XYZ file of C-alpha atoms in Angstrom:
109
model
C -224.082 33.817 -195.500
C -227.570 33.828 -196.948
C -229.929 36.497 -195.641
C -233.134 38.112 -196.809
C -235.919 40.378 -195.627
C -238.885 38.034 -195.329
C -241.380 40.472 -193.848
C -243.475 40.268 -190.698
C -244.235 36.790 -189.359
C -241.738 35.101 -191.683
C -238.100 34.134 -191.286
C -235.258 32.795 -193.408
C -234.464 29.101 -192.779
C -231.193 29.106 -194.727
C -232.815 28.413 -198.083
C -236.119 30.276 -198.250
C -238.558 32.487 -196.385
C -240.943 30.429 -194.262
C -243.760 31.090 -191.827
C -242.409 31.772 -188.336
C -243.525 29.184 -185.799
C -244.777 31.401 -182.970
C -245.927 28.498 -180.779
C -242.462 27.226 -180.011
C -239.223 28.750 -178.880
C -236.459 26.352 -179.840
C -234.211 25.549 -176.904
C -232.481 22.477 -178.362
C -229.989 22.317 -181.232
C -227.653 19.329 -181.416
C -225.833 17.175 -183.953
C -225.654 13.446 -183.413
C -226.772 10.064 -184.706
C -230.232 8.781 -185.552
C -231.218 5.773 -183.439
C -234.298 3.669 -182.666
C -234.887 2.273 -179.207
C -237.465 0.721 -176.912
C -240.229 -1.737 -177.667
C -242.047 0.867 -179.781
C -238.864 1.525 -181.779
C -239.055 5.284 -181.185
C -236.838 7.560 -183.271
C -234.222 9.293 -181.146
C -231.056 11.373 -181.315
C -227.853 10.098 -179.689
C -225.501 13.029 -179.025
C -222.764 14.185 -176.668
C -222.072 17.206 -174.501
C -218.740 17.932 -172.802
C -218.465 15.555 -169.852
C -221.753 13.837 -170.767
C -221.250 11.201 -173.483
C -224.068 9.127 -175.010
C -227.091 11.331 -174.287
C -230.355 10.231 -175.931
C -233.575 12.191 -176.506
C -236.751 10.881 -178.091
C -237.841 12.761 -181.221
C -241.489 13.774 -181.462
C -242.812 15.056 -184.778
C -245.731 17.449 -185.272
C -247.486 18.820 -188.344
C -245.083 21.788 -188.226
C -241.923 19.631 -188.118
C -239.734 20.028 -191.224
C -237.211 17.467 -192.452
C -234.373 18.100 -194.884
C -233.229 14.572 -195.745
C -231.111 15.623 -198.766
C -234.314 15.725 -200.849
C -235.412 19.230 -199.926
C -237.298 20.692 -197.003
C -240.624 18.838 -196.507
C -243.011 18.150 -193.624
C -241.569 15.262 -191.583
C -244.932 13.505 -191.453
C -244.637 12.910 -195.239
C -241.715 10.522 -194.631
C -242.145 6.877 -193.624
C -238.565 6.854 -192.339
C -236.233 9.629 -191.220
C -233.159 7.809 -192.476
C -231.117 4.821 -191.453
C -230.025 4.098 -187.901
C -226.563 5.640 -187.553
C -227.149 8.514 -189.989
C -225.643 11.803 -188.806
C -228.339 14.452 -188.275
C -228.915 17.864 -186.730
C -232.075 18.443 -184.710
C -233.557 21.822 -183.801
C -236.574 21.876 -181.530
C -238.062 22.325 -178.106
C -236.903 19.981 -175.353
C -239.216 18.951 -172.531
C -237.411 16.466 -170.273
C -236.271 13.495 -172.422
C -238.360 14.443 -175.494
C -237.618 16.973 -178.232
C -240.513 18.258 -180.336
C -238.776 18.661 -183.684
C -238.900 21.989 -185.505
C -236.319 20.860 -188.057
C -234.368 17.656 -188.706
C -231.446 17.986 -191.137
C -229.484 15.106 -192.680
C -225.696 15.643 -192.514
C -223.511 13.876 -195.098
């Protein structure tokens, strides 16, 4: 287990000390599959919960969203694509109805 003392206003994201995002309290953390849907081809996460298969939430990215797509931890808005449809990912963020504002998107091999 990696831990460190990052000081006030900073937290350890598993690899390094980063600025704590005070504006959002993550209430969503799920593993699933990257999908695109709808006429706008929105990025989404397809995941399951016990007794509730095939749940889908739209992913919304902000300037604070971080993506670790096996190339390091970078702002998501720097990527043209978040992977291929069907890639296994983990999403951490804040869910509001059918949309999750992404704090972190992590590629899972």
